[in-house]
Amino acid sequence: MCVGIPMQVIEAGEFSALCRGSNGTEQVDLALVGPQPAGNWLLVFLGAAREVLTAEDASLIASALEALSAVARGETNIDHLFPDLTGART
């Protein structure tokens, strides 16, 4: 299974960008989304950006991924990690 991770561009390049996500920094291929300025959020699959995200969408995806990790650890109280579904947006 391939899961997209939201990452923020910290150093922009023409064909790739240094991005920061929950697992640290990595060089990301921009072939499918084109050059992106520093500060933009990207949805990254296996080192390649597939979509440009808003900051809000990046936050919602990061929360959903945290919920998956919590469930894998056996936690059941995850409703707060889905503010878009529970009406608890911050």
PDB file of C-alpha atoms in Angstrom:
ATOM      1  CA  MET A   1       0.000   0.000   0.000  1.00  0.00           C
ATOM      2  CA  CYS A   2       1.294   3.450  -0.891  1.00  0.00           C
ATOM      3  CA  VAL A   3       0.239   6.290   1.399  1.00  0.00           C
ATOM      4  CA  GLY A   4       0.630   9.960   0.492  1.00  0.00           C
ATOM      5  CA  ILE A   5       2.380  12.153   3.047  1.00  0.00           C
ATOM      6  CA  PRO A   6       1.902  15.931   3.245  1.00  0.00           C
ATOM      7  CA  MET A   7       5.243  17.723   2.999  1.00  0.00           C
ATOM      8  CA  GLN A   8       6.138  21.404   2.921  1.00  0.00           C
ATOM      9  CA  VAL A   9       8.665  22.802   0.453  1.00  0.00           C
ATOM     10  CA  ILE A  10      11.614  24.338   2.288  1.00  0.00           C
ATOM     11  CA  GLU A  11      14.029  24.781  -0.640  1.00  0.00           C
ATOM     12  CA  ALA A  12      12.627  25.077  -4.136  1.00  0.00           C
ATOM     13  CA  GLY A  13      14.287  23.858  -7.295  1.00  0.00           C
ATOM     14  CA  GLU A  14      13.149  23.521 -10.886  1.00  0.00           C
ATOM     15  CA  PHE A  15      12.794  19.733 -10.947  1.00  0.00           C
ATOM     16  CA  SER A  16      12.948  18.819  -7.273  1.00  0.00           C
ATOM     17  CA  ALA A  17      12.547  20.418  -3.877  1.00  0.00           C
ATOM     18  CA  LEU A  18      13.793  19.783  -0.382  1.00  0.00           C
ATOM     19  CA  CYS A  19      10.657  19.163   1.677  1.00  0.00           C
ATOM     20  CA  ARG A  20       9.886  18.623   5.350  1.00  0.00           C
ATOM     21  CA  GLY A  21       7.259  16.212   6.625  1.00  0.00           C
ATOM     22  CA  SER A  22       6.486  14.216   9.740  1.00  0.00           C
ATOM     23  CA  ASN A  23       9.432  11.873   9.075  1.00  0.00           C
ATOM     24  CA  GLY A  24      12.019  14.583   8.441  1.00  0.00           C
ATOM     25  CA  THR A  25      13.323  16.067   5.212  1.00  0.00           C
ATOM     26  CA  GLU A  26      13.720  14.537   1.781  1.00  0.00           C
ATOM     27  CA  GLN A  27      14.333  15.517  -1.808  1.00  0.00           C
ATOM     28  CA  VAL A  28      11.028  15.329  -3.718  1.00  0.00           C
ATOM     29  CA  ASP A  29      10.546  14.969  -7.475  1.00  0.00           C
ATOM     30  CA  LEU A  30       8.346  17.766  -8.897  1.00  0.00           C
ATOM     31  CA  ALA A  31       7.834  16.312 -12.403  1.00  0.00           C
ATOM     32  CA  LEU A  32       4.056  15.918 -11.965  1.00  0.00           C
ATOM     33  CA  VAL A  33       3.322  19.242 -10.231  1.00  0.00           C
ATOM     34  CA  GLY A  34       5.940  21.584 -11.699  1.00  0.00           C
ATOM     35  CA  PRO A  35       8.184  23.987  -9.799  1.00  0.00           C
ATOM     36  CA  GLN A  36       6.819  24.983  -6.388  1.00  0.00           C
ATOM     37  CA  PRO A  37       7.830  27.903  -4.180  1.00  0.00           C
ATOM     38  CA  ALA A  38       9.078  27.466  -0.626  1.00  0.00           C
ATOM     39  CA  GLY A  39       6.159  27.217   1.787  1.00  0.00           C
ATOM     40  CA  ASN A  40       3.839  25.274  -0.517  1.00  0.00           C
ATOM     41  CA  TRP A  41       2.405  21.963   0.693  1.00  0.00           C
ATOM     42  CA  LEU A  42       2.596  18.827  -1.458  1.00  0.00           C
ATOM     43  CA  LEU A  43       1.112  15.356  -1.241  1.00  0.00           C
ATOM     44  CA  VAL A  44       4.116  13.060  -1.708  1.00  0.00           C
ATOM     45  CA  PHE A  45       4.068   9.365  -2.667  1.00  0.00           C
ATOM     46  CA  LEU A  46       7.370   7.454  -2.691  1.00  0.00           C
ATOM     47  CA  GLY A  47       9.481  10.586  -3.160  1.00  0.00           C
ATOM     48  CA  ALA A  48       7.344  12.186  -5.873  1.00  0.00           C
ATOM     49  CA  ALA A  49       4.860  15.032  -5.443  1.00  0.00           C
ATOM     50  CA  ARG A  50       1.465  14.116  -6.883  1.00  0.00           C
ATOM     51  CA  GLU A  51      -0.655  17.097  -5.794  1.00  0.00           C
ATOM     52  CA  VAL A  52      -0.320  20.636  -4.453  1.00  0.00           C
ATOM     53  CA  LEU A  53      -2.257  21.006  -1.179  1.00  0.00           C
ATOM     54  CA  THR A  54      -3.667  23.871   0.826  1.00  0.00           C
ATOM     55  CA  ALA A  55      -2.286  24.201   4.351  1.00  0.00           C
ATOM     56  CA  GLU A  56      -5.700  23.120   5.683  1.00  0.00           C
ATOM     57  CA  ASP A  57      -5.804  19.968   3.547  1.00  0.00           C
ATOM     58  CA  ALA A  58      -2.221  19.122   4.553  1.00  0.00           C
ATOM     59  CA  SER A  59      -3.245  19.422   8.212  1.00  0.00           C
ATOM     60  CA  LEU A  60      -6.312  17.213   7.754  1.00  0.00           C
ATOM     61  CA  ILE A  61      -4.278  14.524   5.974  1.00  0.00           C
ATOM     62  CA  ALA A  62      -1.579  14.635   8.662  1.00  0.00           C
ATOM     63  CA  SER A  63      -4.267  14.194  11.336  1.00  0.00           C
ATOM     64  CA  ALA A  64      -5.783  11.224   9.502  1.00  0.00           C
ATOM     65  CA  LEU A  65      -2.333   9.614   9.208  1.00  0.00           C
ATOM     66  CA  GLU A  66      -1.801  10.138  12.937  1.00  0.00           C
ATOM     67  CA  ALA A  67      -5.138   8.388  13.522  1.00  0.00           C
ATOM     68  CA  LEU A  68      -3.903   5.378  11.526  1.00  0.00           C
ATOM     69  CA  SER A  69      -0.750   5.249  13.654  1.00  0.00           C
ATOM     70  CA  ALA A  70      -2.820   5.520  16.839  1.00  0.00           C
ATOM     71  CA  VAL A  71      -5.068   2.627  15.790  1.00  0.00           C
ATOM     72  CA  ALA A  72      -1.987   0.543  14.967  1.00  0.00           C
ATOM     73  CA  ARG A  73      -0.819   1.195  18.544  1.00  0.00           C
ATOM     74  CA  GLY A  74      -4.186  -0.068  19.827  1.00  0.00           C
ATOM     75  CA  GLU A  75      -5.659   3.324  20.683  1.00  0.00           C
ATOM     76  CA  THR A  76      -9.379   3.824  20.157  1.00  0.00           C
ATOM     77  CA  ASN A  77      -9.884   7.483  21.062  1.00  0.00           C
ATOM     78  CA  ILE A  78      -9.198   9.020  17.654  1.00  0.00           C
ATOM     79  CA  ASP A  79     -12.277  11.129  16.928  1.00  0.00           C
ATOM     80  CA  HIS A  80     -10.357  14.343  17.655  1.00  0.00           C
ATOM     81  CA  LEU A  81      -8.033  13.485  14.755  1.00  0.00           C
ATOM     82  CA  PHE A  82     -10.900  13.853  12.258  1.00  0.00           C
ATOM     83  CA  PRO A  83     -12.100  17.434  12.813  1.00  0.00           C
ATOM     84  CA  ASP A  84     -13.523  17.599   9.293  1.00  0.00           C
ATOM     85  CA  LEU A  85     -15.835  14.663  10.068  1.00  0.00           C
ATOM     86  CA  THR A  86     -16.730  15.471  13.666  1.00  0.00           C
ATOM     87  CA  GLY A  87     -17.385  19.205  13.236  1.00  0.00           C
ATOM     88  CA  ALA A  88     -14.516  20.066  15.583  1.00  0.00           C
ATOM     89  CA  ARG A  89     -12.395  22.031  13.114  1.00  0.00           C
ATOM     90  CA  THR A  90      -9.745  24.201  14.644  1.00  0.00           C
TER      91      THR A  90
END
